[in-house]
Amino acid sequence: MEREEALKLVKVQLTEHRYQHTLGVMETAVSLARMYGADEQKAELAAIFHDYAKFRPKDEMRAIIANQGFPQDLLEFNAELWHAPVGAYLVEKEAGITDREILDAIRYHTSGRIGMTLLEKIIYLADYIEPGRHFPGVDEVRAIAKVNLNQALIKAVQNTILFLLKKNQTVYPDTFYTYNDLIKKLEA
Ligand code: DGI
Ligand code: FE
Ligand code: FE
């Protein structure tokens, strides 16, 4: 699918602010793909569609998770997590994207997972550091991303976990698994 067609499909799903975020993720993901040798077209499409389900009603997302073979533990954690797997499902169903790598990059863009692919790492990180993001620590991750993708990803996951802890929020187990997996591979 061409960029313009994908952008058109996504724009109607999002608020203007979220659409601008998506454009930032798109540019950042393509630049990271070029830097780290990933498929730039796949990075572009995955970025465009990554927040496709962000504004779906909670009841619709809950029903999809309950009935379409998704990990049921998602339902016991923050609903903010749901738009990632539900997005992968809807992007396939409604936009006709069938590429497994693209769909998995969308699916795991919020929690990460053990054994993330290069494309999954790029989308996770691009989502975190796109130019519209302004939270504490983001500049440090931006700087690390220019030299070491895995180190930048670790920092982003650490910051996310710390952020959740400080707000007394639950942390989805896969987020911890992602962190542990990246640290183990760094030590190896
Ligand atoms: O959709 P975006 O805002 O662009 O970014 P995102 O997909 O990374 O979603 C971020 C939200 O998800 C943010 O409010 C924090 C929340 N989140 C991320 N990881 C976890 C989480 N919430 C819980 N409870 N547990 C997690 O592990
Ligand atoms: Fe998201
Ligand atoms: Fe996002």
XYZ file of C-alpha atoms in Angstrom, residues 51-122:
72
model
C -2.176 3.848 16.657
C -5.021 2.953 14.274
C -7.219 1.626 17.120
C -6.331 4.321 19.669
C -9.849 5.803 19.746
C -11.953 2.678 19.398
C -14.557 2.336 22.130
C -13.343 0.275 25.075
C -16.240 -2.146 24.727
C -15.330 -2.891 21.123
C -11.684 -3.494 22.052
C -12.652 -5.655 25.025
C -14.888 -7.792 22.812
C -12.162 -8.265 20.194
C -9.647 -9.312 22.850
C -12.165 -11.662 24.456
C -13.299 -13.319 21.226
C -10.425 -13.247 18.747
C -7.800 -15.319 20.499
C -5.802 -12.565 22.168
C -3.980 -13.044 25.483
C -6.791 -12.765 28.024
C -4.529 -11.268 30.704
C -4.672 -8.002 28.713
C -8.182 -7.530 30.083
C -6.839 -7.416 33.636
C -4.442 -4.575 32.846
C -4.675 -0.944 31.752
C -6.943 -0.424 28.756
C -4.187 1.783 27.274
C -2.498 -1.483 26.287
C -5.402 -2.722 24.208
C -5.098 -0.478 21.148
C -1.865 -2.186 20.082
C -3.085 -5.802 19.586
C -6.562 -4.612 18.567
C -4.902 -2.256 16.072
C -3.032 -5.156 14.463
C -6.318 -7.040 14.176
C -8.268 -4.123 12.684
C -5.521 -3.012 10.317
C -5.599 -6.473 8.778
C -9.378 -6.639 8.687
C -10.217 -3.080 7.650
C -7.142 -1.842 5.778
C -6.143 -5.178 4.261
C -2.588 -5.172 5.559
C -1.447 -8.805 5.689
C 2.309 -8.478 6.203
C 3.066 -10.357 9.440
C 6.091 -8.194 10.319
C 4.094 -4.987 9.982
C 1.173 -6.398 11.980
C 3.503 -7.597 14.761
C 5.209 -4.206 14.940
C 1.758 -2.700 15.543
C 0.769 -5.503 17.949
C 3.809 -5.068 20.205
C 4.354 -1.303 20.000
C 3.093 -0.631 23.547
C 4.307 -3.620 25.608
C 7.164 -4.921 23.509
C 7.823 -8.666 23.834
C 10.591 -11.208 24.259
C 12.608 -11.485 21.061
C 11.505 -8.280 19.404
C 12.385 -8.013 15.718
C 14.354 -5.079 14.327
C 11.142 -3.611 12.904
C 9.312 -3.986 16.240
C 12.168 -2.219 18.030
C 12.130 0.618 15.516
